[in-house]
Amino acid sequence: MKSSSIELVPENLLASHKRKLYAEDKITPEEIELVKKIKDKVQENNISLISHYYTDTKIQKITEELNGCVSDSLQMAKFGKESKSNTLVVSGVKFMGETAKILSPEKKVYMPTLEATCSLDLGCPANEFKKFCEDFPDREIVVYANTSAEVKAISDWVVTSSIALDVVDYLDSEGKKIIWGPDKHLGRYIQQKTKADMVLWDGACVVHEEFKYEGLKSLMKLHQDAKVLVHPESPHDVIDLADCVGSTSQIIDYANNSSSQKFIVATDKGIFYQLMKNNPDKEFFEAPTAGDGATCNSCSRCPWMGMNSLENLLDAVSDQGDEIYVDNEIVKKAQISLNRMVNFK
Ligand code: 13P
Ligand code: SF4
């Protein structure tokens, strides 16, 4: 007989949380043609492809096949800086392309589309953030990489989720007080872990903010042997349930190295390609995002990451895509905070 906790989540809902191969993994003849053209252009123009784990599986695959970099935002920044190619094509969201350009202003940096932005970046306009910082002149300004070039230019440090804890811990040990922006959930998590003196900007990721405590608890009851992997942009009650809180790379590393066979994952769906490719015998479940009356069980898909397609990637590698330009003065200032990030540790 089923326990009442199991009855909280119907069988069909449970089944729908289990990741199968993506429907969009099935490649059409038109897409095969597009992939061939992209590969030819990348080789002809000696381009380095750099793509985030949340981009479409097909984009991740091409990037891997051409010895590019598929990774989290910190490794993307480091790879772009170290690349010997004169042209970088960054699939992801705008701040990732801007970061690549600031770290290598001499290179041409293209993106499939500059319309792909991020709710954290949009929710932290440089002029308002500057005013906020002026109220706390004695504090070190630490910002998440998910910000505009202008915000980076007025900051002391840029961090990504993979090093945010360590950087704040280091600054705290130096007796520094901190202004943190823009993600309030990540900020709160770091504050709780490090006990550092931090004031937080009020921003959030529209994707991770949707993960639900109650739904996750129900799924955990159904899979009591599953490890729970959570990106720290998620709400604090969801983070509190996690076995691993980390960046996309840290989540993948945890699943690769764990002896557990089952994982519930609270981050963008794009990550399941890597998780399932590396661990074909393990089972992965999507953490629920549905509130009462919602129309999907887990809608965790970044709308901006989803704007990267094979069509606009072909434009980008053909010199017809969106090129990144950053004002020279902004580049010089933002290089200081960004170089601290890539050189940390
Ligand atoms: P990572 O640095 O963990 O890849 O995160 C980037 C991001 O935008 C998460 O939403
Ligand atoms: Fe920004 Fe969230 Fe999309 Fe990441 S998932 S790019 S934080 S909106």
Coordinates of C-alpha atoms and ligand atoms in Angstrom, one line a residue:
M1 CA 0.0 0.0 0.0
K2 CA 1.2 3.5 -0.8
S3 CA 2.0 5.9 2.0
S4 CA 0.1 9.2 2.1
S5 CA 3.3 11.1 1.2
I6 CA 3.4 9.2 -2.1
E7 CA -0.2 10.0 -2.9
L8 CA 0.7 13.7 -2.7
V9 CA 2.3 13.4 -6.1
P10 CA 0.3 11.3 -8.7
E11 CA 2.2 8.7 -10.7
N12 CA 1.9 10.6 -14.0
L13 CA 3.4 13.7 -12.4
L14 CA 6.3 11.6 -11.0
A15 CA 7.0 10.1 -14.4
S16 CA 7.0 13.5 -16.0
H17 CA 9.8 14.7 -13.6
K18 CA 12.2 12.0 -14.9
R19 CA 14.5 13.3 -17.6
K20 CA 14.4 11.3 -20.8
L21 CA 16.4 12.2 -23.9
Y22 CA 15.2 15.6 -25.0
A23 CA 12.6 15.6 -27.7
E24 CA 14.6 18.4 -29.3
D25 CA 17.6 16.0 -29.4
K26 CA 16.1 14.5 -32.5
I27 CA 17.8 16.2 -35.4
T28 CA 16.0 17.0 -38.6
P29 CA 17.6 16.9 -42.1
E30 CA 17.5 20.8 -42.2
E31 CA 19.4 20.9 -38.9
I32 CA 22.0 18.4 -40.1
E33 CA 22.6 20.8 -43.0
L34 CA 22.9 23.8 -40.6
V35 CA 25.3 21.9 -38.3
K36 CA 27.5 21.1 -41.3
K37 CA 27.6 24.8 -42.4
I38 CA 28.4 25.9 -38.8
K39 CA 31.3 23.4 -38.6
D40 CA 32.7 24.5 -41.9
K41 CA 32.6 28.2 -41.0
V42 CA 34.1 27.6 -37.5
Q43 CA 37.1 25.8 -39.1
E44 CA 37.4 28.2 -42.1
N45 CA 37.5 31.2 -39.8
N46 CA 39.5 29.6 -36.9
I47 CA 36.8 30.4 -34.4
S48 CA 36.6 29.3 -30.7
L49 CA 33.1 28.3 -29.7
I50 CA 32.2 28.9 -26.1
S51 CA 28.8 27.8 -24.8
H52 CA 27.0 27.6 -21.5
Y53 CA 25.5 24.4 -20.1
Y54 CA 22.0 25.9 -20.5
T55 CA 22.1 26.3 -24.2
D56 CA 20.4 23.9 -26.5
T57 CA 21.8 20.3 -26.6
K58 CA 22.7 20.7 -30.3
I59 CA 24.8 23.8 -29.6
Q60 CA 26.6 22.1 -26.7
K61 CA 27.3 19.1 -29.0
I62 CA 28.8 21.2 -31.8
T63 CA 30.9 23.1 -29.4
E64 CA 32.3 19.9 -27.9
E65 CA 32.9 18.4 -31.4
L66 CA 34.9 21.4 -32.4
N67 CA 37.0 21.4 -29.2
G68 CA 35.4 24.5 -27.9
C69 CA 34.3 25.1 -24.3
V70 CA 31.0 24.0 -22.8
S71 CA 31.0 25.1 -19.1
D72 CA 29.8 27.3 -16.3
S73 CA 30.3 31.1 -16.5
L74 CA 33.6 31.2 -14.8
Q75 CA 35.3 28.6 -17.0
M76 CA 33.7 30.3 -20.1
A77 CA 35.5 33.6 -19.0
K78 CA 38.8 31.8 -18.5
F79 CA 38.6 29.9 -21.7
G80 CA 37.9 33.0 -23.8
K81 CA 40.8 34.9 -22.2
E82 CA 43.2 32.0 -22.9
S83 CA 42.0 31.2 -26.3
K84 CA 44.5 31.7 -29.2
S85 CA 41.7 32.4 -31.7
N86 CA 41.1 36.0 -32.8
T87 CA 37.3 35.3 -32.9
L88 CA 35.2 34.0 -30.1
V89 CA 31.5 33.0 -30.6
V90 CA 29.8 32.9 -27.2
S91 CA 26.4 31.1 -27.0
G92 CA 24.7 32.0 -23.7
V93 CA 23.5 35.4 -22.5
K94 CA 24.8 38.9 -23.1
F95 CA 26.9 39.2 -19.9
M96 CA 28.9 36.2 -21.0
G97 CA 29.8 37.8 -24.3
E98 CA 30.6 41.1 -22.7
T99 CA 32.8 39.3 -20.1
A100 CA 34.8 37.7 -23.0
K101 CA 35.2 41.0 -24.8
I102 CA 36.4 42.9 -21.6
L103 CA 38.9 40.2 -20.9
S104 CA 40.1 40.1 -24.5
P105 CA 39.3 43.5 -26.1
E106 CA 41.6 42.7 -29.1
K107 CA 39.4 39.7 -30.1
K108 CA 36.2 39.9 -32.1
V109 CA 33.4 38.5 -30.0
Y110 CA 30.1 37.5 -31.6
M111 CA 26.9 36.1 -30.0
P112 CA 24.0 34.3 -31.7
T113 CA 21.8 37.1 -30.4
L114 CA 22.3 40.1 -28.1
E115 CA 18.7 40.0 -27.2
A116 CA 19.5 37.1 -24.9
T117 CA 19.9 38.8 -21.5
C118 CA 19.2 37.8 -17.9
S119 CA 16.7 39.0 -15.3
L120 CA 19.6 39.7 -12.8
D121 CA 21.3 42.0 -15.3
L122 CA 18.0 43.7 -16.3
G123 CA 17.1 44.1 -12.6
C124 CA 20.3 46.0 -11.7
P125 CA 20.6 49.2 -13.9
A126 CA 24.1 50.7 -13.4
N127 CA 22.9 54.2 -12.4
E128 CA 20.6 52.8 -9.7
F129 CA 23.2 50.4 -8.4
K130 CA 25.7 53.2 -8.3
K131 CA 23.4 55.3 -6.1
F132 CA 22.8 52.3 -3.9
C133 CA 26.6 51.9 -3.5
E134 CA 27.1 55.6 -2.7
D135 CA 25.1 55.0 0.6
F136 CA 27.8 52.6 1.8
P137 CA 31.1 54.2 0.8
D138 CA 33.2 52.0 3.2
R139 CA 32.1 48.7 1.7
E140 CA 33.8 46.5 -0.9
I141 CA 31.4 46.1 -4.0
V142 CA 31.1 42.5 -5.0
V143 CA 28.9 41.7 -8.0
Y144 CA 27.8 38.5 -9.6
A145 CA 29.0 38.0 -13.2
N146 CA 25.3 38.2 -14.3
T147 CA 25.5 42.0 -14.6
S148 CA 26.2 44.6 -17.3
A149 CA 29.7 45.8 -18.2
E150 CA 28.8 49.2 -16.6
V151 CA 28.0 47.5 -13.3
K152 CA 31.2 45.6 -13.4
A153 CA 33.1 48.8 -14.0
I154 CA 31.9 50.3 -10.7
S155 CA 32.6 47.2 -8.7
D156 CA 35.7 46.0 -6.9
W157 CA 35.1 42.3 -7.5
V158 CA 33.2 40.1 -9.9
V159 CA 32.4 36.6 -8.9
T160 CA 30.4 33.6 -10.2
S161 CA 28.5 31.1 -8.2
S162 CA 31.4 28.7 -8.2
I163 CA 33.7 31.1 -6.3
A164 CA 31.3 33.6 -4.6
L165 CA 31.6 31.9 -1.2
D166 CA 35.4 31.7 -1.3
V167 CA 35.8 35.3 -2.4
V168 CA 33.4 36.7 0.3
D169 CA 35.0 34.5 2.9
Y170 CA 38.4 35.9 1.9
L171 CA 37.2 39.5 2.0
D172 CA 35.5 38.9 5.4
S173 CA 38.8 37.5 6.8
E174 CA 40.5 40.8 5.6
G175 CA 37.9 42.7 7.8
K176 CA 36.0 44.0 4.7
K177 CA 32.3 44.8 4.8
I178 CA 30.5 44.1 1.6
I179 CA 27.8 45.4 -0.8
W180 CA 26.5 42.4 -2.7
G181 CA 24.5 42.5 -6.0
P182 CA 22.3 41.6 -7.7
D183 CA 21.1 38.1 -6.7
K184 CA 19.5 38.2 -3.2
H185 CA 19.1 34.4 -2.9
L186 CA 22.8 33.8 -3.6
G187 CA 23.7 36.8 -1.4
R188 CA 21.6 35.4 1.5
Y189 CA 23.2 32.0 1.1
I190 CA 26.7 33.4 1.2
Q191 CA 25.8 35.6 4.2
Q192 CA 24.5 32.7 6.1
K193 CA 27.5 30.5 5.3
T194 CA 30.3 33.1 5.9
K195 CA 28.6 35.4 8.5
A196 CA 30.1 38.3 6.5
D197 CA 28.7 41.8 7.0
M198 CA 26.7 42.2 3.7
V199 CA 24.1 44.5 2.3
L200 CA 22.1 43.0 -0.5
W201 CA 20.6 44.4 -3.7
D202 CA 17.1 43.0 -4.3
G203 CA 17.4 41.0 -7.6
A204 CA 16.5 37.5 -8.6
C205 CA 16.7 34.9 -11.4
V206 CA 13.2 34.3 -12.8
V207 CA 14.1 30.7 -13.5
H208 CA 15.6 29.5 -10.2
E209 CA 13.1 31.6 -8.1
E210 CA 10.4 29.2 -9.3
F211 CA 11.6 26.1 -7.6
K212 CA 9.2 25.1 -4.9
Y213 CA 9.9 23.8 -1.4
E214 CA 6.7 21.8 -1.0
G215 CA 7.0 20.1 -4.4
L216 CA 10.6 19.3 -3.8
K217 CA 9.8 17.8 -0.4
S218 CA 7.2 15.6 -2.0
L219 CA 9.6 14.4 -4.7
M220 CA 12.2 13.7 -2.1
K221 CA 9.8 11.5 -0.2
L222 CA 9.2 9.5 -3.4
H223 CA 13.0 9.2 -4.0
Q224 CA 14.4 9.0 -0.5
D225 CA 17.7 7.6 -1.9
A226 CA 18.1 10.6 -4.3
K227 CA 20.7 13.3 -3.8
V228 CA 19.4 16.9 -4.2
L229 CA 21.5 19.2 -6.3
V230 CA 20.5 22.9 -6.2
H231 CA 21.9 26.1 -7.9
P232 CA 22.3 28.8 -5.3
E233 CA 20.1 31.3 -7.2
S234 CA 17.2 29.2 -5.8
P235 CA 15.1 30.3 -2.8
H236 CA 16.6 29.7 0.6
D237 CA 14.1 27.0 1.7
V238 CA 15.0 25.0 -1.5
I239 CA 18.7 25.5 -0.9
D240 CA 18.2 24.2 2.7
L241 CA 17.1 20.8 1.3
A242 CA 20.2 20.4 -0.9
D243 CA 23.0 17.8 -0.6
C244 CA 25.0 19.9 -3.0
V245 CA 24.7 23.7 -3.6
G246 CA 26.8 24.8 -6.4
S247 CA 27.4 26.3 -9.8
T248 CA 26.5 24.3 -12.9
S249 CA 30.0 22.8 -13.1
Q250 CA 29.9 21.9 -9.4
I251 CA 26.5 20.2 -9.8
I252 CA 27.8 18.2 -12.7
D253 CA 31.0 17.3 -10.8
Y254 CA 29.0 16.2 -7.8
A255 CA 26.7 13.9 -10.0
N256 CA 29.8 12.5 -11.8
N257 CA 31.7 11.6 -8.6
S258 CA 28.8 10.5 -6.4
S259 CA 28.1 6.8 -5.8
S260 CA 24.4 7.7 -5.6
Q261 CA 22.2 6.4 -8.5
K262 CA 19.5 9.1 -8.3
F263 CA 19.5 12.9 -8.3
I264 CA 16.9 15.6 -8.1
V265 CA 18.2 18.7 -9.9
A266 CA 17.1 22.3 -9.3
T267 CA 18.5 24.3 -12.2
D268 CA 17.8 25.0 -15.9
K269 CA 16.9 22.0 -18.0
G270 CA 19.8 22.5 -20.3
I271 CA 22.1 20.9 -17.8
F272 CA 20.5 17.5 -18.2
Y273 CA 22.4 16.8 -21.5
Q274 CA 25.7 16.8 -19.6
L275 CA 24.4 15.0 -16.6
M276 CA 22.9 12.1 -18.7
K277 CA 25.8 11.9 -21.1
N278 CA 28.3 11.5 -18.3
N279 CA 26.2 9.2 -16.2
P280 CA 24.1 7.0 -18.5
D281 CA 23.3 4.5 -15.7
K282 CA 22.1 7.2 -13.2
E283 CA 18.6 8.6 -13.0
F284 CA 17.9 12.4 -13.0
F285 CA 14.7 14.1 -11.9
E286 CA 13.7 17.7 -12.4
A287 CA 12.9 19.6 -9.2
P288 CA 9.3 20.9 -9.4
T289 CA 8.5 24.5 -10.1
A290 CA 4.7 24.2 -10.2
G291 CA 2.7 26.1 -7.8
D292 CA -1.0 25.4 -7.4
G293 CA -2.7 25.8 -10.7
A294 CA 0.4 26.1 -12.7
T295 CA 0.3 24.6 -16.2
C296 CA 3.6 22.7 -16.1
N297 CA 5.4 20.5 -13.6
S298 CA 8.8 22.0 -14.1
C299 CA 9.2 25.0 -16.4
S300 CA 12.8 25.5 -15.5
R301 CA 14.0 26.9 -18.8
C302 CA 15.8 30.2 -19.1
P303 CA 13.9 32.1 -21.9
W304 CA 17.0 34.0 -22.8
M305 CA 19.3 31.0 -23.1
G306 CA 16.6 29.5 -25.3
M307 CA 17.1 32.3 -27.8
N308 CA 20.3 30.7 -29.0
S309 CA 19.6 28.5 -32.0
L310 CA 21.4 26.8 -34.8
E311 CA 20.2 29.5 -37.2
N312 CA 21.6 32.5 -35.3
L313 CA 24.7 30.5 -34.4
L314 CA 25.3 30.1 -38.1
D315 CA 25.0 33.9 -38.5
A316 CA 27.4 34.4 -35.6
V317 CA 30.1 32.2 -37.1
S318 CA 29.6 33.7 -40.5
D319 CA 30.5 37.2 -39.4
Q320 CA 26.8 38.2 -39.7
G321 CA 25.7 37.8 -36.1
D322 CA 25.6 40.2 -33.2
E323 CA 29.1 41.6 -32.4
I324 CA 29.9 42.7 -28.9
Y325 CA 31.2 46.3 -28.4
V326 CA 32.1 47.7 -25.0
D327 CA 33.3 51.3 -24.5
N328 CA 37.1 51.5 -23.9
E329 CA 36.7 53.3 -20.6
I330 CA 34.3 50.7 -19.3
V331 CA 36.6 47.9 -20.5
K332 CA 39.6 49.4 -18.6
K333 CA 37.6 49.7 -15.3
A334 CA 35.7 46.4 -15.6
Q335 CA 39.0 44.6 -16.3
I336 CA 40.1 45.3 -12.8
S337 CA 37.1 43.5 -11.1
L338 CA 37.0 40.8 -13.7
N339 CA 40.7 40.0 -13.6
R340 CA 40.3 39.6 -9.8
M341 CA 37.7 36.9 -10.6
V342 CA 39.7 34.9 -13.1
N343 CA 42.9 35.2 -11.1
F344 CA 41.4 34.2 -7.7
K345 CA 43.0 31.0 -6.4
Ligands
13P1 P1 26.9 29.2 -13.6 O1 28.1 30.1 -13.4 O2 26.7 28.3 -12.4 O3 27.0 28.5 -14.9 O4 25.6 30.1 -13.6 C1 25.2 31.0 -14.6 C2 23.8 31.3 -14.6 O5 23.4 32.1 -15.3 C3 23.0 30.5 -13.7 O6 21.6 30.8 -13.9
SF4_2 FE1 19.9 34.8 -15.8 FE2 18.5 33.0 -14.5 FE3 18.8 32.9 -17.2 FE4 20.9 32.3 -15.5 S1 19.0 31.2 -15.7 S2 20.9 33.6 -17.4 S3 20.5 33.8 -13.9 S4 17.7 34.5 -16.0

